[in-house]
Amino acid sequence: MPVSLLGMLLLIGLATAAASIVTVVLMLKNPPLHLARLCAILVPVFGSSAAVAYCCGWFAVALGGPFPAQCEDRNTSGAELVSIVQGYWPLRSACFYLDGAVVEHIPMSLNVLVCLSAGLAVVLACAGAVLHRRTPSAATGVLGKP
């Protein structure tokens, strides 16, 4: 992905997360609180935070972040470092040595943060849809008849 596109995604994700958090705070101050609406507002919070975390990790990999520094010049058997290959999903760095050994470094905290935030966004979207279907609308009566 081009750097400018990911930079724009990062800024949009930050703005969306901030706006969603402000909306949640305002919803909590003004009852009555509808759980379906709260779930609907929390979806962009977690979805955009997943996008922001991934963009930050992508920039760390693309700009030669902390991953290449983890590769030793020689491995434990004494073989020299041949190349470093970086992957963008999952964010990882692989060190290839002359004797054929490969050592991968995966920042688990970043991958867990991205996957957990995205998973919570999906779960909240599903929960919001279920709660919305179960809640009678204001236009209809209690039994679903006008």
Tab-separated table of C-alpha atoms in Angstrom:
chain	number	residue	atom	x	y	z
A	1	MET	CA	0.000	0.000	0.000
A	2	PRO	CA	1.250	3.492	-0.688
A	3	VAL	CA	2.424	5.485	2.304
A	4	SER	CA	0.031	8.377	1.596
A	5	LEU	CA	-2.988	6.032	1.538
A	6	LEU	CA	-2.029	4.449	4.847
A	7	GLY	CA	-1.319	7.871	6.347
A	8	MET	CA	-4.785	9.028	5.330
A	9	LEU	CA	-6.313	5.837	6.767
A	10	LEU	CA	-4.442	6.493	10.008
A	11	LEU	CA	-5.790	10.045	10.281
A	12	ILE	CA	-9.349	8.984	9.411
A	13	GLY	CA	-9.151	6.173	11.965
A	14	LEU	CA	-7.977	8.559	14.686
A	15	ALA	CA	-10.746	11.061	13.882
A	16	THR	CA	-13.398	8.327	13.798
A	17	ALA	CA	-12.269	6.848	17.112
A	18	ALA	CA	-12.244	10.268	18.771
A	19	ALA	CA	-15.696	11.197	17.441
A	20	SER	CA	-17.117	7.826	18.493
A	21	ILE	CA	-15.693	8.108	22.000
A	22	VAL	CA	-17.220	11.591	22.379
A	23	THR	CA	-20.556	10.185	21.183
A	24	VAL	CA	-20.393	7.337	23.718
A	25	VAL	CA	-19.649	9.800	26.539
A	26	LEU	CA	-22.598	11.976	25.493
A	27	MET	CA	-24.859	8.919	25.303
A	28	LEU	CA	-23.871	7.863	28.811
A	29	LYS	CA	-24.674	11.325	30.196
A	30	ASN	CA	-28.155	11.468	28.649
A	31	PRO	CA	-30.340	8.481	29.589
A	32	PRO	CA	-32.265	6.431	28.528
A	33	LEU	CA	-29.483	4.305	27.141
A	34	HIS	CA	-30.393	1.881	24.361
A	35	LEU	CA	-27.980	-1.051	24.183
A	36	ALA	CA	-28.442	-1.449	20.426
A	37	ARG	CA	-27.395	2.158	19.871
A	38	LEU	CA	-24.467	1.819	22.253
A	39	CYS	CA	-23.266	-1.263	20.357
A	40	ALA	CA	-23.646	0.630	17.082
A	41	ILE	CA	-21.459	3.459	18.377
A	42	LEU	CA	-18.836	1.135	19.866
A	43	VAL	CA	-18.326	-0.638	16.511
A	44	PRO	CA	-16.452	2.320	14.943
A	45	VAL	CA	-14.456	2.803	18.151
A	46	PHE	CA	-13.014	-0.709	18.013
A	47	GLY	CA	-12.910	-0.920	14.209
A	48	SER	CA	-11.021	2.325	13.807
A	49	SER	CA	-8.667	1.485	16.673
A	50	ALA	CA	-7.821	-1.767	14.872
A	51	ALA	CA	-7.100	0.198	11.703
A	52	VAL	CA	-4.952	2.707	13.608
A	53	ALA	CA	-2.944	-0.043	15.328
A	54	TYR	CA	-2.358	-1.815	12.008
A	55	CYS	CA	-1.293	1.430	10.306
A	56	CYS	CA	1.176	2.180	13.095
A	57	GLY	CA	2.636	-1.329	12.773
A	58	TRP	CA	2.770	-1.024	8.985
A	59	PHE	CA	4.667	2.246	9.269
A	60	ALA	CA	7.082	0.600	11.717
A	61	VAL	CA	7.780	-2.172	9.202
A	62	ALA	CA	7.863	0.079	6.125
A	63	LEU	CA	10.194	2.610	7.710
A	64	GLY	CA	12.590	-0.078	8.921
A	65	GLY	CA	11.267	-0.019	12.451
A	66	PRO	CA	12.329	-2.240	15.316
A	67	PHE	CA	12.069	-5.520	13.424
A	68	PRO	CA	15.345	-5.579	11.434
A	69	ALA	CA	17.302	-4.772	14.592
A	70	GLN	CA	16.215	-8.134	16.009
A	71	CYS	CA	18.219	-10.038	13.391
A	72	GLU	CA	21.684	-11.049	14.553
A	73	ASP	CA	24.634	-10.822	12.147
A	74	ARG	CA	25.368	-14.478	12.916
A	75	ASN	CA	23.049	-17.127	14.294
A	76	THR	CA	23.933	-19.582	17.072
A	77	SER	CA	25.607	-21.999	14.632
A	78	GLY	CA	27.818	-19.208	13.255
A	79	ALA	CA	26.148	-18.757	9.855
A	80	GLU	CA	26.047	-15.257	8.403
A	81	LEU	CA	22.870	-13.265	7.832
A	82	VAL	CA	21.872	-13.418	4.157
A	83	SER	CA	18.693	-11.334	4.011
A	84	ILE	CA	15.804	-9.878	5.928
A	85	VAL	CA	12.279	-10.231	4.557
A	86	GLN	CA	9.461	-8.204	6.068
A	87	GLY	CA	5.791	-9.069	5.766
A	88	TYR	CA	2.969	-6.636	6.264
A	89	TRP	CA	0.270	-9.062	7.445
A	90	PRO	CA	0.868	-10.333	9.923
A	91	LEU	CA	3.500	-7.732	10.686
A	92	ARG	CA	6.648	-9.817	10.841
A	93	SER	CA	10.314	-9.905	10.020
A	94	ALA	CA	12.165	-13.036	8.891
A	95	CYS	CA	15.941	-13.391	9.124
A	96	PHE	CA	17.502	-15.786	6.584
A	97	TYR	CA	20.945	-17.233	7.335
A	98	LEU	CA	23.546	-18.865	5.101
A	99	ASP	CA	22.994	-22.339	6.592
A	100	GLY	CA	19.286	-22.221	5.647
A	101	ALA	CA	17.978	-21.306	9.086
A	102	VAL	CA	15.078	-18.864	9.297
A	103	VAL	CA	14.161	-16.905	12.397
A	104	GLU	CA	10.839	-15.051	12.414
A	105	HIS	CA	10.008	-12.162	14.688
A	106	ILE	CA	6.308	-11.403	15.093
A	107	PRO	CA	5.220	-8.595	17.422
A	108	MET	CA	2.450	-10.481	19.181
A	109	SER	CA	1.217	-7.482	21.152
A	110	LEU	CA	0.452	-5.551	17.972
A	111	ASN	CA	-1.160	-8.511	16.205
A	112	VAL	CA	-3.266	-9.321	19.265
A	113	LEU	CA	-4.343	-5.683	19.552
A	114	VAL	CA	-5.386	-5.516	15.897
A	115	CYS	CA	-7.195	-8.868	15.900
A	116	LEU	CA	-8.870	-8.295	19.262
A	117	SER	CA	-10.135	-4.827	18.296
A	118	ALA	CA	-11.414	-6.019	14.932
A	119	GLY	CA	-13.049	-9.064	16.533
A	120	LEU	CA	-14.770	-6.900	19.148
A	121	ALA	CA	-16.070	-4.641	16.388
A	122	VAL	CA	-17.593	-7.631	14.585
A	123	VAL	CA	-19.115	-9.061	17.789
A	124	LEU	CA	-20.589	-5.687	18.729
A	125	ALA	CA	-22.034	-5.249	15.240
A	126	CYS	CA	-23.742	-8.627	15.486
A	127	ALA	CA	-24.954	-7.954	19.034
A	128	GLY	CA	-26.291	-4.548	17.980
A	129	ALA	CA	-28.188	-6.108	15.088
A	130	VAL	CA	-29.725	-8.761	17.351
A	131	LEU	CA	-30.663	-6.196	20.005
A	132	HIS	CA	-32.129	-3.893	17.373
A	133	ARG	CA	-34.368	-6.669	16.043
A	134	ARG	CA	-35.541	-7.572	19.551
A	135	THR	CA	-36.373	-3.993	20.569
A	136	PRO	CA	-39.791	-2.774	19.404
A	137	SER	CA	-39.657	0.484	17.492
A	138	ALA	CA	-41.310	3.654	18.770
A	139	ALA	CA	-43.774	3.728	15.859
A	140	THR	CA	-45.317	0.420	16.857
A	141	GLY	CA	-46.953	-0.562	20.086
A	142	VAL	CA	-45.728	-3.050	22.633
A	143	LEU	CA	-47.124	-6.002	20.695
A	144	GLY	CA	-45.846	-4.781	17.363
A	145	LYS	CA	-49.204	-3.374	16.221
A	146	PRO	CA	-49.839	0.320	15.583
